[in-house]
Coordinates of C-alpha atoms and ligand atoms in Angstrom, one line a residue:
X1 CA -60.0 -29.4 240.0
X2 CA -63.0 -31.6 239.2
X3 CA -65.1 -31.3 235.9
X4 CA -68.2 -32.7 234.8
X5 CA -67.4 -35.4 231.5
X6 CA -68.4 -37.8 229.0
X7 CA -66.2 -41.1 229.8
X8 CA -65.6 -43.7 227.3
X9 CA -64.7 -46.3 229.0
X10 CA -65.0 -49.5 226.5
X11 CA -65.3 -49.5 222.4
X12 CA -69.4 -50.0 221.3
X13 CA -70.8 -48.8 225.3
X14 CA -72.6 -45.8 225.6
X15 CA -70.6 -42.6 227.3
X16 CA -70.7 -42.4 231.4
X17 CA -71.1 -39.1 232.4
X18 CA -69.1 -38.7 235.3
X19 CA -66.9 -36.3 237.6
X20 CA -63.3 -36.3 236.7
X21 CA -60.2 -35.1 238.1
X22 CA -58.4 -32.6 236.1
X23 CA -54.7 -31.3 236.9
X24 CA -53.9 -27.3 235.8
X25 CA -52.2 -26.0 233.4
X26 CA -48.6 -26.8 232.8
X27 CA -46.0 -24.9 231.1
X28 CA -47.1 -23.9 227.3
X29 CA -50.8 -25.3 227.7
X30 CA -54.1 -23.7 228.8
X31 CA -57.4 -24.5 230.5
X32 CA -60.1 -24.2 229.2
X33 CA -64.0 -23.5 230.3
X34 CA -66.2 -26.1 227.3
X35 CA -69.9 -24.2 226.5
X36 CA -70.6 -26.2 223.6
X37 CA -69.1 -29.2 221.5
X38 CA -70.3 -30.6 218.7
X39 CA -70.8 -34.6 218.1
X40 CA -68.9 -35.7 214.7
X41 CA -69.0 -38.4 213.1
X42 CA -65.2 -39.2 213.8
X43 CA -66.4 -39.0 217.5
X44 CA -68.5 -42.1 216.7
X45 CA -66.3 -43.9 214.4
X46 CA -63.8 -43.6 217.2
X47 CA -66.3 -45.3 220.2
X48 CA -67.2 -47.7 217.5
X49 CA -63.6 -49.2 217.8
X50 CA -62.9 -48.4 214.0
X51 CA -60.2 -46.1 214.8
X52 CA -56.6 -47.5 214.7
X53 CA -55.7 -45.1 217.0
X54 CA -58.9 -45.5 219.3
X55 CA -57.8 -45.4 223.1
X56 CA -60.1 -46.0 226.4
X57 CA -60.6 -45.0 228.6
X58 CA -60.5 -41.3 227.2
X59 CA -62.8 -37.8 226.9
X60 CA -63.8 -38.0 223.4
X61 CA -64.7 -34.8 221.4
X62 CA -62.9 -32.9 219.5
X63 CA -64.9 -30.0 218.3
X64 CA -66.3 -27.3 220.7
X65 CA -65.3 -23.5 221.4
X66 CA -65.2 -21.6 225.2
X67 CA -63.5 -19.9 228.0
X68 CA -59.7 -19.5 228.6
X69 CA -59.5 -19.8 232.1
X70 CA -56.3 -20.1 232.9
X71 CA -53.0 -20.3 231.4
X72 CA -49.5 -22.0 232.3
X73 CA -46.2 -20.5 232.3
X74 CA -45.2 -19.1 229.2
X75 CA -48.4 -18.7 227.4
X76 CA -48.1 -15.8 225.4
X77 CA -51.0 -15.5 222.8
X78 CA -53.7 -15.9 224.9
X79 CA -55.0 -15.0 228.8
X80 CA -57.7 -15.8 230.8
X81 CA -61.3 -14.6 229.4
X82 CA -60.5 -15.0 225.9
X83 CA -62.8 -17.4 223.7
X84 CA -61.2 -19.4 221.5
X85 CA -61.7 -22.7 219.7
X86 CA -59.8 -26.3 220.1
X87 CA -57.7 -27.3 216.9
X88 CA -57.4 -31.2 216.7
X89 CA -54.8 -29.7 214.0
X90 CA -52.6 -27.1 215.6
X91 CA -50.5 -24.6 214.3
X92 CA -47.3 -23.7 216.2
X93 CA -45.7 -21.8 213.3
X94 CA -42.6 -23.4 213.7
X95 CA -42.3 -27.0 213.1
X96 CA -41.0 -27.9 208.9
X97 CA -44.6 -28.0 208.2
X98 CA -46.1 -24.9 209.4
X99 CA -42.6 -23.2 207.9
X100 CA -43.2 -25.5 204.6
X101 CA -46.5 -23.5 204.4
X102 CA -47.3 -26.6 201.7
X103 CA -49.6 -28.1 204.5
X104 CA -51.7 -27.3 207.7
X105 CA -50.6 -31.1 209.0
X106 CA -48.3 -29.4 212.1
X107 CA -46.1 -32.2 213.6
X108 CA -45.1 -30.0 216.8
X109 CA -47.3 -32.4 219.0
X110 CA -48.5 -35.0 216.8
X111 CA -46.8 -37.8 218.0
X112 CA -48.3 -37.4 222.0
X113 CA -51.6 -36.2 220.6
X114 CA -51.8 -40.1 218.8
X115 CA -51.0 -41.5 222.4
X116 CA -53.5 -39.5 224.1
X117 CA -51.5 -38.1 226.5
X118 CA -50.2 -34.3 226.3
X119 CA -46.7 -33.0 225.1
X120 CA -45.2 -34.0 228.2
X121 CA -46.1 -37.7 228.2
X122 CA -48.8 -37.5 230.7
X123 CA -52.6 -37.2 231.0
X124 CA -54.3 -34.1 232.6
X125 CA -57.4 -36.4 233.0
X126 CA -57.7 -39.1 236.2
X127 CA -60.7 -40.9 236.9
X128 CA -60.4 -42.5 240.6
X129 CA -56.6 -42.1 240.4
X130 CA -56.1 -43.9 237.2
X131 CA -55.2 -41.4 234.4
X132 CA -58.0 -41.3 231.7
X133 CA -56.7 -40.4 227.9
X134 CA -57.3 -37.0 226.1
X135 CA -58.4 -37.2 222.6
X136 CA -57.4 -35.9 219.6
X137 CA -55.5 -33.2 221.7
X138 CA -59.1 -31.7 222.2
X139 CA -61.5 -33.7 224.9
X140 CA -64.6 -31.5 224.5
X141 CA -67.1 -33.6 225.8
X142 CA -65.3 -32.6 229.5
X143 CA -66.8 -29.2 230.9
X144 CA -62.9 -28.2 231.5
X145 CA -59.8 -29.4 229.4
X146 CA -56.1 -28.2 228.8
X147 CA -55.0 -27.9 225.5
X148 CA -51.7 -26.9 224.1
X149 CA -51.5 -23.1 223.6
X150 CA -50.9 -24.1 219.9
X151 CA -54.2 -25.9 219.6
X152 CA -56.4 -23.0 220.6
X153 CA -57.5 -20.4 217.9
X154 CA -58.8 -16.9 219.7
X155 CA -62.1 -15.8 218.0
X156 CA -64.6 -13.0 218.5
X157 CA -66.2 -12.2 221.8
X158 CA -69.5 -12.0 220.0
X159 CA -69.9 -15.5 218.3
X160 CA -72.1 -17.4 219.8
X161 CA -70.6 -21.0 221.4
X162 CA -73.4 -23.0 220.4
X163 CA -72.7 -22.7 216.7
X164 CA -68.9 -21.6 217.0
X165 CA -68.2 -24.8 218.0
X166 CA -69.2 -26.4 214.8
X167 CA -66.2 -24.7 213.4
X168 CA -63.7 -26.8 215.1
X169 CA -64.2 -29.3 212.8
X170 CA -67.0 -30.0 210.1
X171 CA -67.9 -26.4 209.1
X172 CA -64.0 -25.6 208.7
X173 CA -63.8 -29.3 207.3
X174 CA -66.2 -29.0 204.5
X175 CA -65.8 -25.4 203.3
X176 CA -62.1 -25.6 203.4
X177 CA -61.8 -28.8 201.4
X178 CA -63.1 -26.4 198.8
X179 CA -61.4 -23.6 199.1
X180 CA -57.7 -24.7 200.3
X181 CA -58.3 -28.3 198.9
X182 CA -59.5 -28.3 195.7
X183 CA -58.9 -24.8 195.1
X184 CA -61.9 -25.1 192.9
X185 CA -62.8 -22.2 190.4
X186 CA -65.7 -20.1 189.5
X187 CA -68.2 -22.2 187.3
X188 CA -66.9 -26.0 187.9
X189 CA -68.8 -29.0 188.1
X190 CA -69.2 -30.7 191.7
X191 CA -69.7 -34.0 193.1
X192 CA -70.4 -34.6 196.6
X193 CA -70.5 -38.2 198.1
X194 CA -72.6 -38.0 201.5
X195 CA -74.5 -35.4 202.5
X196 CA -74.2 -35.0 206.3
X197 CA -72.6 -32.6 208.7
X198 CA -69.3 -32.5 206.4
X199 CA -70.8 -32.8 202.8
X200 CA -73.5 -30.3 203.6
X201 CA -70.3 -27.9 204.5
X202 CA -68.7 -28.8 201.3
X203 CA -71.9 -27.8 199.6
X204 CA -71.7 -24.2 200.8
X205 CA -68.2 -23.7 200.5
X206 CA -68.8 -24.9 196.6
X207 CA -71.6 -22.6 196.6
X208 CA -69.7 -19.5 198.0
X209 CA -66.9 -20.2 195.5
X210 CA -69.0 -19.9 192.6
X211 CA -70.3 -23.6 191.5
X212 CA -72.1 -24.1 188.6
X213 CA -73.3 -28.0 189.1
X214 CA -73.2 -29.4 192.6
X215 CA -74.5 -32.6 192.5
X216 CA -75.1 -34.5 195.8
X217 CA -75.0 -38.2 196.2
X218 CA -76.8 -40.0 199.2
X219 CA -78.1 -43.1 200.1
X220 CA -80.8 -41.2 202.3
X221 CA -83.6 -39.7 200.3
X222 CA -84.1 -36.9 203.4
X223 CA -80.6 -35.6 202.1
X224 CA -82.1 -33.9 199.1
X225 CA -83.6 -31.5 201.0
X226 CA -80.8 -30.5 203.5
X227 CA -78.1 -30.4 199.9
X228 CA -80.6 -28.4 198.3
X229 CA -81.3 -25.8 201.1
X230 CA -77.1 -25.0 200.8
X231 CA -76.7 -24.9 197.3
X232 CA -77.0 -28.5 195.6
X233 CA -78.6 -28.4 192.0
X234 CA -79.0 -32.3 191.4
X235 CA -79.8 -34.9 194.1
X236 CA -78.6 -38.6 193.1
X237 CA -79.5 -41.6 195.5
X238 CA -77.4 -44.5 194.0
X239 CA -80.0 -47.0 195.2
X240 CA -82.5 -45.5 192.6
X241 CA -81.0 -45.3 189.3
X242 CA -80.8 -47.7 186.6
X243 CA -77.3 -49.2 185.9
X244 CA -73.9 -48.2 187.1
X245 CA -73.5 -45.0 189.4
X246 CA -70.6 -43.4 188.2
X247 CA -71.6 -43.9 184.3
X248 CA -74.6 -42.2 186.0
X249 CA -72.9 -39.2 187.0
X250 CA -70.1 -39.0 184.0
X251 CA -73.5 -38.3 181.6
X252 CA -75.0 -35.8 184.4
X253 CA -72.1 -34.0 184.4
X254 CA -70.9 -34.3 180.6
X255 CA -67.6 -36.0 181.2
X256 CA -67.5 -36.4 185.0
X257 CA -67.0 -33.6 187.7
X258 CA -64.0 -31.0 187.7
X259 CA -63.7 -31.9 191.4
X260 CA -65.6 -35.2 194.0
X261 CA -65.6 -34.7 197.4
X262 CA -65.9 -38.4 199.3
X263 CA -67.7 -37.5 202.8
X264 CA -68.9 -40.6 203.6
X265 CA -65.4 -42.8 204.7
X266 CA -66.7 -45.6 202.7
X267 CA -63.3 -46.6 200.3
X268 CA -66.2 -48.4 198.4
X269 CA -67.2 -44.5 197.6
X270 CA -64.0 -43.2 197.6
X271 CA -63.3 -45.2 194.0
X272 CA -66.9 -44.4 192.6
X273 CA -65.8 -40.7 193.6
X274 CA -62.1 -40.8 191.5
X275 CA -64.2 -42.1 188.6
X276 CA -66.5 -40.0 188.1
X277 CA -64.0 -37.5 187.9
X278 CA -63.5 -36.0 184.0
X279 CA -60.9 -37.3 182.4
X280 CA -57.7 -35.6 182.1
X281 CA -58.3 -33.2 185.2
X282 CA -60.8 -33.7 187.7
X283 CA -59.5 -34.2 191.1
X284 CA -60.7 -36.2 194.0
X285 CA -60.8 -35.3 197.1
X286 CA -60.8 -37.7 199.9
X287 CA -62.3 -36.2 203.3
X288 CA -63.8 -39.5 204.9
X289 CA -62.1 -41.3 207.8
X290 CA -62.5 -45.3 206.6
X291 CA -62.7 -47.8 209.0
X292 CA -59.1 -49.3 210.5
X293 CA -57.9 -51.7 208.3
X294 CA -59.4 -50.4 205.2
X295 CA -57.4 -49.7 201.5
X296 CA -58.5 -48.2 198.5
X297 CA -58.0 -49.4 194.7
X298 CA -58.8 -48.0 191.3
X299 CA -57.2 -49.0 188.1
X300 CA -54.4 -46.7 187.6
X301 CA -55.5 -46.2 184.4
X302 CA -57.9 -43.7 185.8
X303 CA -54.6 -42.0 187.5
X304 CA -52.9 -42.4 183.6
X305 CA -55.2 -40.4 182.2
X306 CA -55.4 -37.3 184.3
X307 CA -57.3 -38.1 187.6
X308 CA -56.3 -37.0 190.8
X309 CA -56.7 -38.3 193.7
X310 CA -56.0 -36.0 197.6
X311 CA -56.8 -36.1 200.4
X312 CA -57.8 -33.2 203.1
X313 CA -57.5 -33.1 207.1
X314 CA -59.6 -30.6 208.6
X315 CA -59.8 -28.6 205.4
X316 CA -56.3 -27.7 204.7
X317 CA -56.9 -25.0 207.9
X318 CA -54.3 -23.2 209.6
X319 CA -56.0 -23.2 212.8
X320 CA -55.0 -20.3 214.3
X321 CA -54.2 -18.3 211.4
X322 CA -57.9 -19.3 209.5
X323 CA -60.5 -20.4 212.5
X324 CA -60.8 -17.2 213.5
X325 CA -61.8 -15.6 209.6
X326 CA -64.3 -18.5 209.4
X327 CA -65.8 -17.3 212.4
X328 CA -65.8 -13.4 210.6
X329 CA -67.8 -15.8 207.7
X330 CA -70.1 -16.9 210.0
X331 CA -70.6 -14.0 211.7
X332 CA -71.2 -11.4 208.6
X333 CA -73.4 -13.8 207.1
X334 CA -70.9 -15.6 204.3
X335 CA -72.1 -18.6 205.2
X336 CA -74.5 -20.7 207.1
X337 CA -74.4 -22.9 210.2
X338 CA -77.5 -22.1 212.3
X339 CA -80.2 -24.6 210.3
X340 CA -77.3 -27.5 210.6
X341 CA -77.4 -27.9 214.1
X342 CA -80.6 -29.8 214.3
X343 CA -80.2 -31.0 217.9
X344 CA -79.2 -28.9 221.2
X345 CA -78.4 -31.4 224.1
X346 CA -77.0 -31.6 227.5
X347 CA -74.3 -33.5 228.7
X348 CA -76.8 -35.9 230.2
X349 CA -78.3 -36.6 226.7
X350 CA -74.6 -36.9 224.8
X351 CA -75.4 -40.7 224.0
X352 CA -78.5 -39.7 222.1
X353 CA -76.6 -37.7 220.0
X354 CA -74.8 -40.4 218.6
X355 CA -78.1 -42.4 218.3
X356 CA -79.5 -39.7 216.4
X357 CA -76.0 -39.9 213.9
X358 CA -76.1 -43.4 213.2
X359 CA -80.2 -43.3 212.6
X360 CA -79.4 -40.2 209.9
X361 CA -81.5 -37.7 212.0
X362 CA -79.3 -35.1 212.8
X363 CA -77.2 -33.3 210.7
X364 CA -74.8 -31.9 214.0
X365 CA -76.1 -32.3 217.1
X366 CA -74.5 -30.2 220.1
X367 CA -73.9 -30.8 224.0
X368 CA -74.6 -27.1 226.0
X369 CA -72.4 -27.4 228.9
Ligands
LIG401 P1 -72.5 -38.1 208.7 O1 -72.8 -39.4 209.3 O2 -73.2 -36.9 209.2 O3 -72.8 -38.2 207.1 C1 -72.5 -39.2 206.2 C2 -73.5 -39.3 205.1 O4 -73.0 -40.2 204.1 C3 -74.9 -39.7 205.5 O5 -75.8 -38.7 205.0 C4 -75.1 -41.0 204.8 O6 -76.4 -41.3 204.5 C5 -74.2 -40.9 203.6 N1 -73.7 -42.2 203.1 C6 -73.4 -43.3 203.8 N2 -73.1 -44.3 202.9 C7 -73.2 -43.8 201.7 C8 -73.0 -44.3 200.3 N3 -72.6 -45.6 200.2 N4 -73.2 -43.5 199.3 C9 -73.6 -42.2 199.5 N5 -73.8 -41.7 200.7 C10 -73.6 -42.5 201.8 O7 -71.0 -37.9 208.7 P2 -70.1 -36.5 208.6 O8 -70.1 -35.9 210.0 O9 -70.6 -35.7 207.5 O10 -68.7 -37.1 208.3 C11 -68.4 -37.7 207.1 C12 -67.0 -38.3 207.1 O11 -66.0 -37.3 207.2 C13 -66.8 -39.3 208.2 O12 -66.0 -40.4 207.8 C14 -65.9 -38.5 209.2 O13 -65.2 -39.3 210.1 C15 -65.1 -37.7 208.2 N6 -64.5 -36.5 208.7 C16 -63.2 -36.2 208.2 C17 -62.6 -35.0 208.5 C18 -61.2 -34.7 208.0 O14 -60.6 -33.7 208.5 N7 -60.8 -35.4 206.9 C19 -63.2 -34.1 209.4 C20 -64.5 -34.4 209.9 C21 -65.1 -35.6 209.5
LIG402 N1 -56.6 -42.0 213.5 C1 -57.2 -42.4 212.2 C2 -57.4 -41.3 211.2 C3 -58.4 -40.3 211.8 C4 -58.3 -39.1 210.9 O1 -58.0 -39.1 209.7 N2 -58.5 -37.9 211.4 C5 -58.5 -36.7 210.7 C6 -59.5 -35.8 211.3 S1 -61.1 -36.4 211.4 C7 -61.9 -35.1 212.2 O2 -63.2 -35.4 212.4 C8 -57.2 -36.0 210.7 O3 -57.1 -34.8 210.9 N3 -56.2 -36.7 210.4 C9 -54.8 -36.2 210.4 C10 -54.1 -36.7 211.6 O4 -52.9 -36.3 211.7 O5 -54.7 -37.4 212.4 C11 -56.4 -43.5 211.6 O6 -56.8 -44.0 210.5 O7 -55.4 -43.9 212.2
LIG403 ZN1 -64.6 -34.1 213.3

């Protein structure tokens, strides 16, 4: 069949909308009808050419929520006309890790997902007969794509796509790290480095879980607004304040912060973030993606004496066991996604989505198939 997709053909060029080729379903793997997807950031960092992984030509886009439309042989958890929601992190319930139930980092289908290509070695995409790569197992910005029934979580009939989609990956992102992260109790003391479409998440999930200081930390003064509209309590821009940052935030906080959330990918950040952690038990939570190449450093002296420093991929979710309750979350009201998405696009206009990103004007922007 043909479908209507966002192209990236070279690292740094904008995306070519054009009409792709797209084989069916094969055994164990569904298509599936796009109506939104969301831009992230990891979207960009990836076009940028500061993903190790980073492979062209190839549909990027990784969060977005639809149609079943068809299914291959063998598909037994969901049929045509469900909705459901892409997992760049699946969950096939089987592999050590899903059976560990220590991590949601399933390696069923990790390895083929890294190469682009599905779990049989081959593309579903072709562009002019030469195959075009899928991305992060997902390839949202494509009207139509096949996924692995494993990396498709079915949600409610009634949520609507255009903010559904948001919780294929920063919604789930930011409120998880909270909640499966961190694990952060009732009446602790927050830090939250970068206040965009994943910090502002982190924000709300600190907020549902019963915060007492969330203190947000931006570069962008037009971030104090956004932080405080989901829950922040003190607004820090580290270009404004006297001295050194995280001596800053240790006095604001009495000590340093129970937990730090980095959402920025800057390893720069990531250290000021471990810092300011109390001493003796604050942990740090690491949720950026930093640029290929990139290492982080502290003195372990800060590790000595009782920091902690994790890391998170897509909130420690369960795809298909959790994607689905967010949506309940959404949907009765627990939490907030409508004022984040500050742009509604069409494919057409997918490149100004990632204009408006790196100029800090949109919080999630999202393409409406
Ligand atoms: P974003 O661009 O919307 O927001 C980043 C924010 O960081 C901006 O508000 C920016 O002003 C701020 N910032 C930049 N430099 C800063 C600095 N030095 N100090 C303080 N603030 C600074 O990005 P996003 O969509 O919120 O994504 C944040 C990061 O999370 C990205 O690296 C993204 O790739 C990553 N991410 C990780 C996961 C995961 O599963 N671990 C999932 C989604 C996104
Ligand atoms: N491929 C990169 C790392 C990218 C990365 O860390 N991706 C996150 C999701 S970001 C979503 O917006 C993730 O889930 N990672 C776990 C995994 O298995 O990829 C690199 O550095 O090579
Ligand atoms: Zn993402």
């Amino acid at each position: 069949m043909k479908t209507r997709a966002a192209i990236a053909f070279e690292a740094k060029k904008p995306l070519e909308i054009v009409e792709l080729d797209l084989e069916g379903p094969k055994d164990g793997e569904v298509l599936v009808e796009i109506m939104a997807t969301g831009i992230c950031h990891t979207d960009a960092y990836t076009l940028d050419g500061l993903d190790s992984e980073g492979l062209f030509p190839s549909v990027l886009g990784h969060e977005g929520a639809g149609i079943v439309r068809e299914v291959g042989k063998g598909v037994t958890s969901v049929k045509p006309g469900d909705h459901v929601i892409p997992l760049y992190t699946p969950e096939c319930r089987q592999c050590k890790t899903c059976t560990s139930q220590k991590s949601n980092l399933c390696t069923s289908i990790r390895a083929t997902q890294g190469k682009g290509v599905m779990p049989d070695g081959t593309s579903r995409f072709s562009y002019k007969g030469q195959p075009v790569y899928h991305y992060m197992g997902c390839s949202t910005f494509s009207n139509f794509t096949v996924l692995p029934e494993i990396a498709v979580a079915k949600i409610r009939e009634d949520a609507p796509f255009d903010k559904a989609c948001y919780i294929g990956c920063g919604v789930t992102t930011g409120v998880g790290a909270v909640i499966n992260t961190a694990k952060m109790e009732p009446g602790a003391n927050i830090i939250v480095f970068g206040l965009g479409g994943i910090g502002l998440n982190v924000i709300q999930g600190a907020k549902l879980a019963g915060a007492n200081m969330i203190v947000g930390v931006d570069v962008n003064n037009d971030k104090k607004s956004w932080g405080e509209r989901f829950g922040m309590t003190h607004f820090v821009n580290p270009r404004e304040i006297d001295g050194d940052l995280v001596a800053h935030l240790v006095a604001l906080t009495e000590g340093g912060a129970d937990y730090t959330f980095d959402c920025t990918g800057n390893t720069d950040v990531m250290r000021q973030a471990l810092e300011a952690c109390h001493r003796g038990w604050g942990e740090s939570i690491i949720i950026g993606v930093a640029e290929a190449g990139k290492e982080i450093s502290t003195r372990p002296f800060q590790l000595v004496t009782g920091r902690v420093w994790k890391g998170t991929a897509f909130g420690g979710a369960r795809g298909r066991t959790d994607v689905p309750k967010i949506v309940d979350w959404y949907m009765d009201g627990k939490i907030e996604i409508d004022p984040m998405i500050t742009h509604v696009l069409s494919l057409e206009e997918i490149n100004k989505g990632f204009d408006l990103m790196h100029d800090g004007k949109s919080i999630r922007s999202v393409v409406v198939f």
